[in-house]
mmCIF file of C-alpha atoms and ligand atoms in Angstrom:
data_model
loop_
_atom_site.group_PDB
_atom_site.id
_atom_site.type_symbol
_atom_site.label_atom_id
_atom_site.label_comp_id
_atom_site.label_asym_id
_atom_site.label_seq_id
_atom_site.Cartn_x
_atom_site.Cartn_y
_atom_site.Cartn_z
ATOM 1 C CA MET G 482 21.202 -74.415 -43.388
ATOM 2 C CA SER G 483 20.980 -70.768 -41.941
ATOM 3 C CA LYS G 484 21.655 -70.023 -38.373
ATOM 4 C CA ALA G 485 19.498 -67.853 -36.046
ATOM 5 C CA THR G 486 19.815 -64.043 -36.890
ATOM 6 C CA GLY G 487 21.961 -62.054 -34.687
ATOM 7 C CA SER G 488 24.438 -64.457 -33.121
ATOM 8 C CA GLY G 489 24.472 -66.815 -30.207
ATOM 9 C CA GLU G 490 22.314 -68.266 -27.569
ATOM 10 C CA PHE G 491 20.629 -64.913 -26.613
ATOM 11 C CA ALA G 492 19.632 -63.833 -30.079
ATOM 12 C CA LEU G 493 18.099 -67.251 -30.480
ATOM 13 C CA ILE G 494 16.041 -67.032 -27.316
ATOM 14 C CA ARG G 495 14.811 -63.503 -28.316
ATOM 15 C CA GLU G 496 13.842 -64.602 -31.758
ATOM 16 C CA PHE G 497 11.999 -67.824 -30.926
ATOM 17 C CA PHE G 498 10.965 -67.867 -27.368
ATOM 18 C CA ALA G 499 10.525 -64.256 -26.010
ATOM 19 C CA SER G 500 7.093 -63.600 -27.505
ATOM 20 C CA GLY G 501 3.918 -65.144 -29.097
ATOM 21 C CA PHE G 502 3.027 -67.402 -26.239
ATOM 22 C CA PRO G 503 -0.200 -66.920 -24.250
ATOM 23 C CA ARG G 504 0.218 -64.450 -21.413
ATOM 24 C CA ASN G 505 -1.302 -65.823 -18.251
ATOM 25 C CA LYS G 506 -2.600 -63.026 -15.946
ATOM 26 C CA HIS G 507 -0.937 -64.528 -12.952
ATOM 27 C CA THR G 508 2.589 -64.262 -14.664
ATOM 28 C CA ARG G 509 4.332 -61.371 -13.051
ATOM 29 C CA LEU G 510 7.592 -61.921 -14.915
ATOM 30 C CA GLY G 511 8.346 -64.326 -17.642
ATOM 31 C CA VAL G 512 11.250 -65.094 -20.159
ATOM 32 C CA GLY G 513 14.221 -62.743 -19.654
ATOM 33 C CA ASP G 514 15.119 -62.617 -16.009
ATOM 34 C CA ASP G 515 17.025 -64.881 -13.695
ATOM 35 C CA ALA G 516 13.732 -66.535 -12.627
ATOM 36 C CA SER G 517 10.140 -66.160 -13.416
ATOM 37 C CA ILE G 518 7.584 -64.790 -11.024
ATOM 38 C CA VAL G 519 4.042 -66.138 -10.724
ATOM 39 C CA MET G 520 1.371 -65.158 -8.312
ATOM 40 C CA PRO G 521 -0.931 -68.048 -7.601
ATOM 41 C CA PRO G 522 -4.586 -67.219 -6.869
ATOM 42 C CA ALA G 523 -5.529 -67.220 -3.289
ATOM 43 C CA GLY G 524 -6.765 -70.613 -1.942
ATOM 44 C CA CYS G 525 -5.131 -72.598 -4.546
ATOM 45 C CA ASP G 526 -2.415 -75.231 -4.398
ATOM 46 C CA LEU G 527 0.365 -74.957 -6.816
ATOM 47 C CA LEU G 528 1.052 -78.301 -8.863
ATOM 48 C CA GLN G 529 4.338 -78.664 -10.738
ATOM 49 C CA SER G 530 5.803 -81.497 -12.710
ATOM 50 C CA ILE G 531 8.804 -82.047 -15.100
ATOM 51 C CA ASP G 532 9.308 -84.346 -17.927
ATOM 52 C CA THR G 533 12.201 -85.003 -20.331
ATOM 53 C CA GLN G 534 12.076 -86.104 -23.987
ATOM 54 C CA VAL G 535 15.243 -87.326 -25.690
ATOM 55 C CA ALA G 536 15.716 -87.849 -29.430
ATOM 56 C CA ASP G 537 15.252 -91.455 -30.576
ATOM 57 C CA VAL G 538 14.113 -92.370 -26.999
ATOM 58 C CA HIS G 539 10.876 -90.424 -26.786
ATOM 59 C CA PHE G 540 10.388 -89.413 -30.510
ATOM 60 C CA PRO G 541 12.387 -89.981 -33.691
ATOM 61 C CA ALA G 542 15.155 -87.464 -34.071
ATOM 62 C CA THR G 543 14.172 -86.894 -37.746
ATOM 63 C CA ALA G 544 10.615 -86.011 -37.079
ATOM 64 C CA PRO G 545 9.451 -82.365 -37.996
ATOM 65 C CA ALA G 546 10.247 -79.957 -35.325
ATOM 66 C CA HIS G 547 6.788 -78.633 -34.763
ATOM 67 C CA LEU G 548 5.618 -82.248 -34.110
ATOM 68 C CA ILE G 549 8.358 -82.792 -31.632
ATOM 69 C CA ALA G 550 7.484 -79.604 -29.954
ATOM 70 C CA GLN G 551 3.695 -80.364 -29.952
ATOM 71 C CA ARG G 552 4.289 -83.867 -28.508
ATOM 72 C CA ALA G 553 6.779 -82.645 -25.854
ATOM 73 C CA LEU G 554 4.513 -79.943 -24.482
ATOM 74 C CA ARG G 555 1.420 -82.240 -24.625
ATOM 75 C CA CYS G 556 3.116 -85.137 -22.727
ATOM 76 C CA ALA G 557 4.310 -82.782 -19.936
ATOM 77 C CA ALA G 558 0.801 -81.139 -19.762
ATOM 78 C CA SER G 559 -0.799 -84.440 -19.215
ATOM 79 C CA ASP G 560 0.617 -84.760 -15.791
ATOM 80 C CA LEU G 561 -1.229 -81.593 -14.725
ATOM 81 C CA ALA G 562 -4.486 -82.888 -16.305
ATOM 82 C CA ALA G 563 -4.020 -86.153 -14.303
ATOM 83 C CA MET G 564 -4.144 -84.286 -11.094
ATOM 84 C CA GLY G 565 -7.019 -81.984 -12.009
ATOM 85 C CA ALA G 566 -4.883 -78.860 -12.278
ATOM 86 C CA GLU G 567 -5.780 -75.849 -14.212
ATOM 87 C CA PRO G 568 -2.714 -75.071 -16.442
ATOM 88 C CA GLN G 569 -0.584 -71.920 -15.926
ATOM 89 C CA GLY G 570 2.759 -72.051 -17.445
ATOM 90 C CA PHE G 571 6.007 -73.861 -18.333
ATOM 91 C CA HIS G 572 9.703 -73.690 -18.280
ATOM 92 C CA LEU G 573 11.562 -75.190 -21.387
ATOM 93 C CA ALA G 574 15.010 -76.529 -21.154
ATOM 94 C CA LEU G 575 16.498 -77.141 -24.627
ATOM 95 C CA THR G 576 19.737 -78.965 -25.451
ATOM 96 C CA LEU G 577 20.486 -78.739 -29.084
ATOM 97 C CA PRO G 578 23.229 -80.267 -31.219
ATOM 98 C CA ASN G 579 23.202 -77.216 -33.437
ATOM 99 C CA ALA G 580 20.994 -73.964 -33.851
ATOM 100 C CA GLU G 581 19.423 -74.197 -37.396
ATOM 101 C CA TYR G 582 17.178 -71.357 -38.121
ATOM 102 C CA GLU G 583 14.478 -73.357 -39.927
ATOM 103 C CA TRP G 584 14.493 -76.115 -37.400
ATOM 104 C CA LEU G 585 14.084 -73.672 -34.583
ATOM 105 C CA ALA G 586 11.506 -71.521 -36.298
ATOM 106 C CA ASP G 587 9.473 -74.823 -36.888
ATOM 107 C CA PHE G 588 9.954 -75.990 -33.347
ATOM 108 C CA ALA G 589 8.922 -72.657 -31.928
ATOM 109 C CA SER G 590 5.783 -72.607 -34.072
ATOM 110 C CA GLY G 591 4.671 -76.023 -32.873
ATOM 111 C CA LEU G 592 5.346 -75.131 -29.350
ATOM 112 C CA ARG G 593 3.318 -71.785 -29.608
ATOM 113 C CA ASP G 594 0.409 -73.671 -31.084
ATOM 114 C CA ALA G 595 0.397 -76.200 -28.440
ATOM 115 C CA ALA G 596 0.921 -73.626 -25.788
ATOM 116 C CA HIS G 597 -2.140 -71.741 -26.883
ATOM 117 C CA GLU G 598 -4.317 -74.726 -27.179
ATOM 118 C CA LEU G 599 -3.255 -75.918 -23.636
ATOM 119 C CA ASP G 600 -3.221 -72.488 -22.111
ATOM 120 C CA LEU G 601 0.280 -72.557 -20.928
ATOM 121 C CA ASP G 602 2.525 -69.442 -20.656
ATOM 122 C CA LEU G 603 6.175 -69.926 -21.517
ATOM 123 C CA LEU G 604 7.819 -68.593 -18.230
ATOM 124 C CA GLY G 605 11.467 -69.205 -18.996
ATOM 125 C CA GLY G 606 13.956 -71.970 -19.615
ATOM 126 C CA ASP G 607 17.582 -72.700 -20.469
ATOM 127 C CA THR G 608 19.305 -73.256 -23.946
ATOM 128 C CA THR G 609 22.450 -75.269 -24.364
ATOM 129 C CA SER G 610 24.394 -77.026 -27.003
ATOM 130 C CA GLY G 611 24.936 -80.749 -26.455
ATOM 131 C CA PRO G 612 25.419 -84.075 -28.323
ATOM 132 C CA CYS G 613 21.814 -84.826 -29.056
ATOM 133 C CA LEU G 614 18.378 -83.030 -28.798
ATOM 134 C CA VAL G 615 16.846 -83.152 -25.365
ATOM 135 C CA ILE G 616 13.736 -81.248 -24.358
ATOM 136 C CA SER G 617 12.919 -80.889 -20.593
ATOM 137 C CA ILE G 618 9.462 -79.193 -19.921
ATOM 138 C CA GLN G 619 8.523 -78.208 -16.410
ATOM 139 C CA VAL G 620 4.762 -77.408 -16.220
ATOM 140 C CA GLN G 621 2.756 -75.820 -13.487
ATOM 141 C CA GLY G 622 -0.785 -75.009 -12.632
ATOM 142 C CA TRP G 623 -3.198 -74.983 -9.704
ATOM 143 C CA ALA G 624 -6.284 -76.430 -8.129
ATOM 144 C CA PRO G 625 -8.459 -75.260 -5.093
ATOM 145 C CA ALA G 626 -6.536 -76.145 -1.955
ATOM 146 C CA GLY G 627 -6.763 -79.837 -1.155
ATOM 147 C CA SER G 628 -8.754 -80.846 -4.419
ATOM 148 C CA ALA G 629 -5.856 -82.277 -6.437
ATOM 149 C CA LEU G 630 -6.173 -85.863 -7.507
ATOM 150 C CA THR G 631 -3.357 -88.222 -6.647
ATOM 151 C CA ARG G 632 -2.383 -91.827 -7.036
ATOM 152 C CA ALA G 633 -2.810 -92.499 -3.391
ATOM 153 C CA SER G 634 -6.398 -92.636 -2.353
ATOM 154 C CA ALA G 635 -8.184 -95.384 -4.376
ATOM 155 C CA GLN G 636 -10.649 -97.220 -2.083
ATOM 156 C CA ILE G 637 -11.687 -100.850 -1.867
ATOM 157 C CA GLY G 638 -14.909 -101.169 -3.852
ATOM 158 C CA ASP G 639 -14.129 -98.330 -6.232
ATOM 159 C CA ASP G 640 -14.814 -98.798 -9.950
ATOM 160 C CA ILE G 641 -11.725 -98.247 -12.324
ATOM 161 C CA TRP G 642 -12.153 -96.128 -15.370
ATOM 162 C CA VAL G 643 -10.210 -94.959 -18.283
ATOM 163 C CA SER G 644 -10.811 -91.764 -20.306
ATOM 164 C CA ASP G 645 -10.757 -93.314 -23.817
ATOM 165 C CA THR G 646 -9.161 -95.901 -26.090
ATOM 166 C CA ILE G 647 -5.915 -97.451 -25.055
ATOM 167 C CA GLY G 648 -3.070 -98.528 -27.407
ATOM 168 C CA ARG G 649 -3.173 -95.851 -30.118
ATOM 169 C CA GLY G 650 0.233 -94.468 -29.241
ATOM 170 C CA ALA G 651 1.774 -98.035 -29.034
ATOM 171 C CA LEU G 652 0.346 -99.145 -32.424
ATOM 172 C CA ALA G 653 1.390 -95.852 -33.987
ATOM 173 C CA LEU G 654 5.037 -96.362 -33.005
ATOM 174 C CA PRO G 655 6.203 -98.809 -35.861
ATOM 175 C CA GLN G 656 4.529 -96.446 -38.403
ATOM 176 C CA VAL G 657 6.181 -93.386 -36.893
ATOM 177 C CA LEU G 658 9.577 -95.048 -36.762
ATOM 178 C CA GLU G 659 9.074 -96.068 -40.537
ATOM 179 C CA ASN G 660 7.990 -92.606 -41.515
ATOM 180 C CA PRO G 661 8.467 -89.863 -38.865
ATOM 181 C CA ALA G 662 7.041 -87.062 -40.885
ATOM 182 C CA GLN G 663 3.681 -88.778 -41.465
ATOM 183 C CA PHE G 664 1.006 -87.630 -38.776
ATOM 184 C CA SER G 665 -2.291 -88.910 -40.061
ATOM 185 C CA GLY G 666 -4.230 -91.682 -38.522
ATOM 186 C CA LEU G 667 -2.602 -93.366 -35.481
ATOM 187 C CA ALA G 668 0.446 -91.257 -35.888
ATOM 188 C CA ARG G 669 -1.753 -88.226 -34.927
ATOM 189 C CA HIS G 670 -2.221 -89.602 -31.547
ATOM 190 C CA TYR G 671 1.501 -90.211 -31.142
ATOM 191 C CA TYR G 672 2.285 -86.571 -31.924
ATOM 192 C CA PHE G 673 -0.817 -84.930 -30.734
ATOM 193 C CA PRO G 674 -1.919 -86.809 -27.526
ATOM 194 C CA GLN G 675 -5.123 -85.496 -26.274
ATOM 195 C CA VAL G 676 -4.403 -83.704 -23.018
ATOM 196 C CA GLN G 677 -7.425 -84.385 -20.668
ATOM 197 C CA THR G 678 -7.500 -81.231 -18.830
ATOM 198 C CA PRO G 679 -11.285 -80.686 -18.856
ATOM 199 C CA LEU G 680 -12.000 -84.174 -17.561
ATOM 200 C CA GLY G 681 -9.224 -84.060 -14.938
ATOM 201 C CA ILE G 682 -10.888 -80.848 -13.609
ATOM 202 C CA GLN G 683 -14.247 -82.492 -13.493
ATOM 203 C CA LEU G 684 -12.842 -85.504 -11.728
ATOM 204 C CA ARG G 685 -11.555 -83.437 -8.721
ATOM 205 C CA ASP G 686 -14.977 -83.780 -7.150
ATOM 206 C CA LEU G 687 -15.641 -87.378 -8.235
ATOM 207 C CA ALA G 688 -12.481 -89.483 -8.554
ATOM 208 C CA THR G 689 -10.726 -90.963 -5.526
ATOM 209 C CA SER G 690 -7.460 -91.352 -7.497
ATOM 210 C CA CYS G 691 -6.140 -90.602 -10.950
ATOM 211 C CA MET G 692 -3.053 -90.796 -13.173
ATOM 212 C CA ASP G 693 -2.182 -90.442 -16.789
ATOM 213 C CA ILE G 694 -1.018 -93.562 -18.782
ATOM 214 C CA SER G 695 2.335 -92.880 -20.187
ATOM 215 C CA ASP G 696 4.198 -96.165 -19.659
ATOM 216 C CA GLY G 697 1.447 -98.772 -20.366
ATOM 217 C CA LEU G 698 -1.939 -99.377 -18.821
ATOM 218 C CA LEU G 699 -0.715 -102.416 -16.848
ATOM 219 C CA GLN G 700 2.419 -100.913 -15.321
ATOM 220 C CA ASP G 701 0.740 -97.633 -14.552
ATOM 221 C CA ALA G 702 -2.171 -99.395 -12.789
ATOM 222 C CA GLY G 703 0.415 -100.811 -10.570
ATOM 223 C CA HIS G 704 1.407 -97.157 -9.498
ATOM 224 C CA ILE G 705 -2.094 -96.515 -8.243
ATOM 225 C CA ALA G 706 -2.325 -99.865 -6.468
ATOM 226 C CA ARG G 707 1.088 -99.519 -4.637
ATOM 227 C CA ALA G 708 0.374 -95.813 -3.793
ATOM 228 C CA SER G 709 -3.129 -96.777 -2.347
ATOM 229 C CA GLY G 710 -2.265 -100.022 -0.832
ATOM 230 C CA VAL G 711 -4.917 -101.968 -2.901
ATOM 231 C CA THR G 712 -5.242 -104.355 -5.850
ATOM 232 C CA LEU G 713 -6.570 -103.265 -9.157
ATOM 233 C CA GLU G 714 -8.576 -105.841 -10.855
ATOM 234 C CA LEU G 715 -8.927 -105.230 -14.508
ATOM 235 C CA ASN G 716 -11.535 -106.810 -16.697
ATOM 236 C CA ALA G 717 -9.650 -107.601 -20.068
ATOM 237 C CA THR G 718 -12.738 -107.438 -22.333
ATOM 238 C CA ALA G 719 -13.987 -104.171 -20.873
ATOM 239 C CA ILE G 720 -10.684 -102.179 -21.733
ATOM 240 C CA PRO G 721 -11.260 -100.175 -24.812
ATOM 241 C CA THR G 722 -8.365 -100.935 -26.981
ATOM 242 C CA ILE G 723 -7.545 -99.936 -30.551
ATOM 243 C CA ALA G 724 -6.808 -103.521 -31.504
ATOM 244 C CA GLU G 725 -9.421 -106.179 -30.518
ATOM 245 C CA ARG G 726 -8.936 -108.704 -27.739
ATOM 246 C CA THR G 727 -8.389 -111.424 -30.406
ATOM 247 C CA ASP G 728 -5.791 -109.334 -32.307
ATOM 248 C CA SER G 729 -2.117 -110.336 -31.603
ATOM 249 C CA ARG G 730 -1.383 -106.740 -30.867
ATOM 250 C CA TRP G 731 -3.751 -106.504 -27.957
ATOM 251 C CA LEU G 732 -0.997 -106.931 -25.358
ATOM 252 C CA GLN G 733 1.002 -104.200 -26.952
ATOM 253 C CA CYS G 734 -1.999 -101.813 -26.380
ATOM 254 C CA ILE G 735 -2.158 -102.431 -22.756
ATOM 255 C CA THR G 736 1.610 -102.433 -22.235
ATOM 256 C CA GLY G 737 2.997 -100.094 -24.869
ATOM 257 C CA GLY G 738 2.445 -96.753 -23.228
ATOM 258 C CA ASP G 739 2.240 -93.373 -25.091
ATOM 259 C CA ASP G 740 -1.511 -93.269 -24.299
ATOM 260 C CA TYR G 741 -1.822 -90.159 -22.294
ATOM 261 C CA GLN G 742 -5.289 -91.160 -21.202
ATOM 262 C CA LEU G 743 -6.411 -90.938 -17.617
ATOM 263 C CA LEU G 744 -6.822 -94.043 -15.339
ATOM 264 C CA PHE G 745 -8.991 -93.163 -12.384
ATOM 265 C CA THR G 746 -11.092 -94.708 -9.622
ATOM 266 C CA VAL G 747 -14.656 -93.536 -8.679
ATOM 267 C CA PRO G 748 -16.690 -94.889 -5.654
ATOM 268 C CA ALA G 749 -19.154 -97.506 -7.098
ATOM 269 C CA ALA G 750 -21.922 -95.657 -5.282
ATOM 270 C CA ARG G 751 -21.259 -92.723 -7.654
ATOM 271 C CA ARG G 752 -21.157 -94.861 -10.900
ATOM 272 C CA LYS G 753 -24.057 -92.944 -12.415
ATOM 273 C CA GLU G 754 -22.242 -89.708 -12.024
ATOM 274 C CA ALA G 755 -19.255 -91.232 -13.793
ATOM 275 C CA GLU G 756 -21.509 -92.619 -16.555
ATOM 276 C CA ALA G 757 -22.974 -89.106 -16.967
ATOM 277 C CA LEU G 758 -19.627 -87.832 -17.863
ATOM 278 C CA ARG G 759 -20.043 -89.548 -21.240
ATOM 279 C CA ASP G 760 -22.191 -86.818 -22.555
ATOM 280 C CA GLU G 761 -18.953 -84.734 -22.592
ATOM 281 C CA PHE G 762 -16.348 -87.465 -22.645
ATOM 282 C CA SER G 763 -17.806 -90.162 -24.848
ATOM 283 C CA GLY G 764 -14.807 -92.391 -24.603
ATOM 284 C CA ILE G 765 -14.762 -93.122 -20.951
ATOM 285 C CA ALA G 766 -15.079 -96.775 -19.891
ATOM 286 C CA ARG G 767 -15.345 -98.768 -16.759
ATOM 287 C CA ILE G 768 -12.630 -101.450 -16.812
ATOM 288 C CA GLY G 769 -12.542 -103.071 -13.368
ATOM 289 C CA LYS G 770 -12.729 -102.596 -9.605
ATOM 290 C CA VAL G 771 -10.441 -101.903 -6.606
ATOM 291 C CA ILE G 772 -10.152 -104.773 -4.210
ATOM 292 C CA ALA G 773 -8.235 -105.502 -0.963
ATOM 293 C CA HIS G 774 -4.600 -105.957 -1.618
ATOM 294 C CA ASN G 775 -4.140 -109.762 -2.203
ATOM 295 C CA GLY G 776 -0.431 -110.088 -2.982
ATOM 296 C CA GLU G 777 -0.667 -108.763 -6.598
ATOM 297 C CA ASP G 778 -0.862 -105.020 -7.298
ATOM 298 C CA VAL G 779 -2.717 -105.729 -10.681
ATOM 299 C CA LEU G 780 -4.936 -108.600 -11.656
ATOM 300 C CA LEU G 781 -6.191 -109.037 -15.190
ATOM 301 C CA GLN G 782 -9.377 -111.114 -15.483
ATOM 302 C CA GLU G 783 -11.467 -112.434 -18.438
ATOM 303 C CA GLU G 784 -14.880 -113.784 -17.879
ATOM 304 C CA GLY G 785 -14.156 -114.335 -14.216
ATOM 305 C CA ARG G 786 -10.887 -116.168 -14.912
ATOM 306 C CA PRO G 787 -7.388 -114.745 -14.168
ATOM 307 C CA LEU G 788 -5.304 -114.203 -17.146
ATOM 308 C CA GLU G 789 -1.433 -114.511 -16.692
ATOM 309 C CA LEU G 790 0.232 -111.039 -16.735
ATOM 310 C CA PRO G 791 3.059 -110.515 -19.216
ATOM 311 C CA GLN G 792 6.644 -110.158 -17.968
ATOM 312 C CA HIS G 793 6.868 -106.951 -19.677
ATOM 313 C CA ASN G 794 3.978 -104.773 -18.570
ATOM 314 C CA GLY G 795 5.132 -101.277 -19.523
ATOM 315 C CA TYR G 796 7.932 -99.037 -20.657
ATOM 316 C CA GLN G 797 10.950 -98.777 -18.477
ATOM 317 C CA HIS G 798 14.185 -96.805 -19.243
ATOM 318 C CA PHE G 799 16.571 -99.081 -17.521
HETATM 319 N N1 ADP P 1444 15.428 -87.521 -10.752
HETATM 320 C C1 ADP P 1444 14.287 -87.502 -9.931
HETATM 321 N N2 ADP P 1444 14.325 -86.860 -8.837
HETATM 322 C C2 ADP P 1444 13.273 -86.593 -8.034
HETATM 323 N N3 ADP P 1444 12.131 -87.211 -8.446
HETATM 324 C C3 ADP P 1444 12.028 -87.777 -9.325
HETATM 325 C C4 ADP P 1444 13.123 -88.232 -10.423
HETATM 326 N N4 ADP P 1444 12.579 -88.866 -11.413
HETATM 327 C C5 ADP P 1444 11.334 -89.100 -11.120
HETATM 328 N N5 ADP P 1444 10.945 -88.532 -10.018
HETATM 329 C C6 ADP P 1444 9.651 -88.594 -9.344
HETATM 330 O O1 ADP P 1444 9.263 -89.975 -9.342
HETATM 331 C C7 ADP P 1444 7.734 -90.110 -9.640
HETATM 332 C C8 ADP P 1444 7.609 -91.163 -10.788
HETATM 333 O O2 ADP P 1444 8.190 -90.450 -11.952
HETATM 334 P P1 ADP P 1444 7.541 -90.646 -13.311
HETATM 335 O O3 ADP P 1444 7.403 -92.147 -13.689
HETATM 336 O O4 ADP P 1444 8.513 -89.986 -14.423
HETATM 337 O O5 ADP P 1444 6.191 -89.973 -13.223
HETATM 338 P P2 ADP P 1444 5.245 -89.336 -14.520
HETATM 339 O O6 ADP P 1444 4.860 -90.643 -15.345
HETATM 340 O O7 ADP P 1444 4.132 -88.649 -13.882
HETATM 341 O O8 ADP P 1444 6.126 -88.346 -15.284
HETATM 342 C C9 ADP P 1444 7.282 -88.622 -9.832
HETATM 343 O O9 ADP P 1444 6.719 -88.094 -8.608
HETATM 344 C C10 ADP P 1444 8.585 -87.931 -10.195
HETATM 345 O O10 ADP P 1444 8.325 -86.585 -9.794
HETATM 346 C C1 TPP P 1445 11.088 -93.207 -30.947
HETATM 347 C C2 TPP P 1445 10.295 -93.736 -29.800
HETATM 348 N N1 TPP P 1445 10.616 -95.006 -29.343
HETATM 349 C C3 TPP P 1445 10.074 -95.472 -28.256
HETATM 350 C C4 TPP P 1445 9.062 -94.876 -27.646
HETATM 351 C C5 TPP P 1445 8.287 -95.477 -26.484
HETATM 352 N N2 TPP P 1445 8.443 -94.885 -25.280
HETATM 353 C C6 TPP P 1445 9.464 -94.205 -25.012
HETATM 354 S S1 TPP P 1445 9.521 -93.417 -23.561
HETATM 355 C C7 TPP P 1445 8.076 -94.120 -23.095
HETATM 356 C C8 TPP P 1445 7.266 -93.942 -21.747
HETATM 357 C C9 TPP P 1445 7.043 -92.521 -21.486
HETATM 358 O O1 TPP P 1445 8.263 -91.899 -21.101
HETATM 359 P P1 TPP P 1445 8.705 -91.435 -19.692
HETATM 360 O O2 TPP P 1445 10.049 -90.734 -19.897
HETATM 361 O O3 TPP P 1445 8.597 -92.740 -18.814
HETATM 362 O O4 TPP P 1445 7.515 -90.554 -19.283
HETATM 363 P P2 TPP P 1445 6.818 -90.237 -17.915
HETATM 364 O O5 TPP P 1445 6.291 -91.695 -17.422
HETATM 365 O O6 TPP P 1445 7.781 -89.749 -17.110
HETATM 366 O O7 TPP P 1445 5.739 -89.338 -18.179
HETATM 367 C C10 TPP P 1445 7.597 -94.785 -24.149
HETATM 368 C C11 TPP P 1445 6.171 -95.615 -24.398
HETATM 369 C C12 TPP P 1445 8.681 -93.593 -28.260
HETATM 370 N N3 TPP P 1445 7.698 -92.865 -27.655
HETATM 371 N N4 TPP P 1445 9.320 -92.994 -29.131
HETATM 372 MG MG1 MG P 1446 8.155 -88.318 -15.559
#
């Protein structure tokens, strides 16, 4: 396999990461110096987040490089969408076991495609050798001061909503592990999770809390509950899942993670406004209500009766 032209780390950065990315008008200085310089618009809050993806933990090491890149940037950008941010740019820290030209060219092409679709300028990064492929992506964007959505202000009486079908990523996983190069059907959702940026921006003026579901609906619902000091009561049959309630894989859907859908709360008095979002976001579904904290962070109900929560309610690294 050929190596990057020229030699070493700097030739590799010049060749693959110095150009071809969307240029955001607020970027004063991007790739090439000790730090990037970005001038946020007046009256906006800067939102920043970082996520790491590790080979054979977050994606199969043998997956095509452009799919690995697409997935890594989309998963990172999802955190901005969850808070209602307008995307601006990202930093990329790459640890590579080797520098194969074809692999890097394919990775950079997937990254550029995703960056253009998501409107994220590559601002800089870091490239090192290491024993396995690790991709860390810091993303940033902004929102009018004070308008960003958080996990912490769900109110008793709010409706609970999800942006679309839950469980696609979880049910894709066995297929993806079996054949990492295939990206049709469910595997498409695994490699190309839909980043809900337009919905997040619209929710700034409607939702009381919001987050993206990366680890599993049940576990992530617990994060809003704890941050807001309330209980989230979910209606099992109202959750739009890719496997039906009677299917043995239903539990995997609500605990498996890799959804990157938004979970959000809206005051019941504004339910009609939330329903009207269906014109643009046809998949949104009302799945429960926020109640006063009653000892449990999350309750799962079916036809008024409580369902026992599984021991394993989402992905945890340790
Ligand atoms: N090593 C760390 N140092 C500081 N903060 C961290 C670290 N790891 C995670 N966090 C913070 O803990 C919170 C939960 O992390 P995580 O579950 O990874 O969030 P997300 O699902 O949004 O990526 C986030 O606010 C994140 O910034
Ligand atoms: C090859 C492979 N095995 C297992 C999984 C399942 N998985 C790994 S990490 C994870 C949760 C999301 O990752 P995390 O690092 O917790 O992301 P964050 O919550 O910080 O956004 C899931 C569902 C996967 N995506 N790919
Ligand atoms: Mg994280």
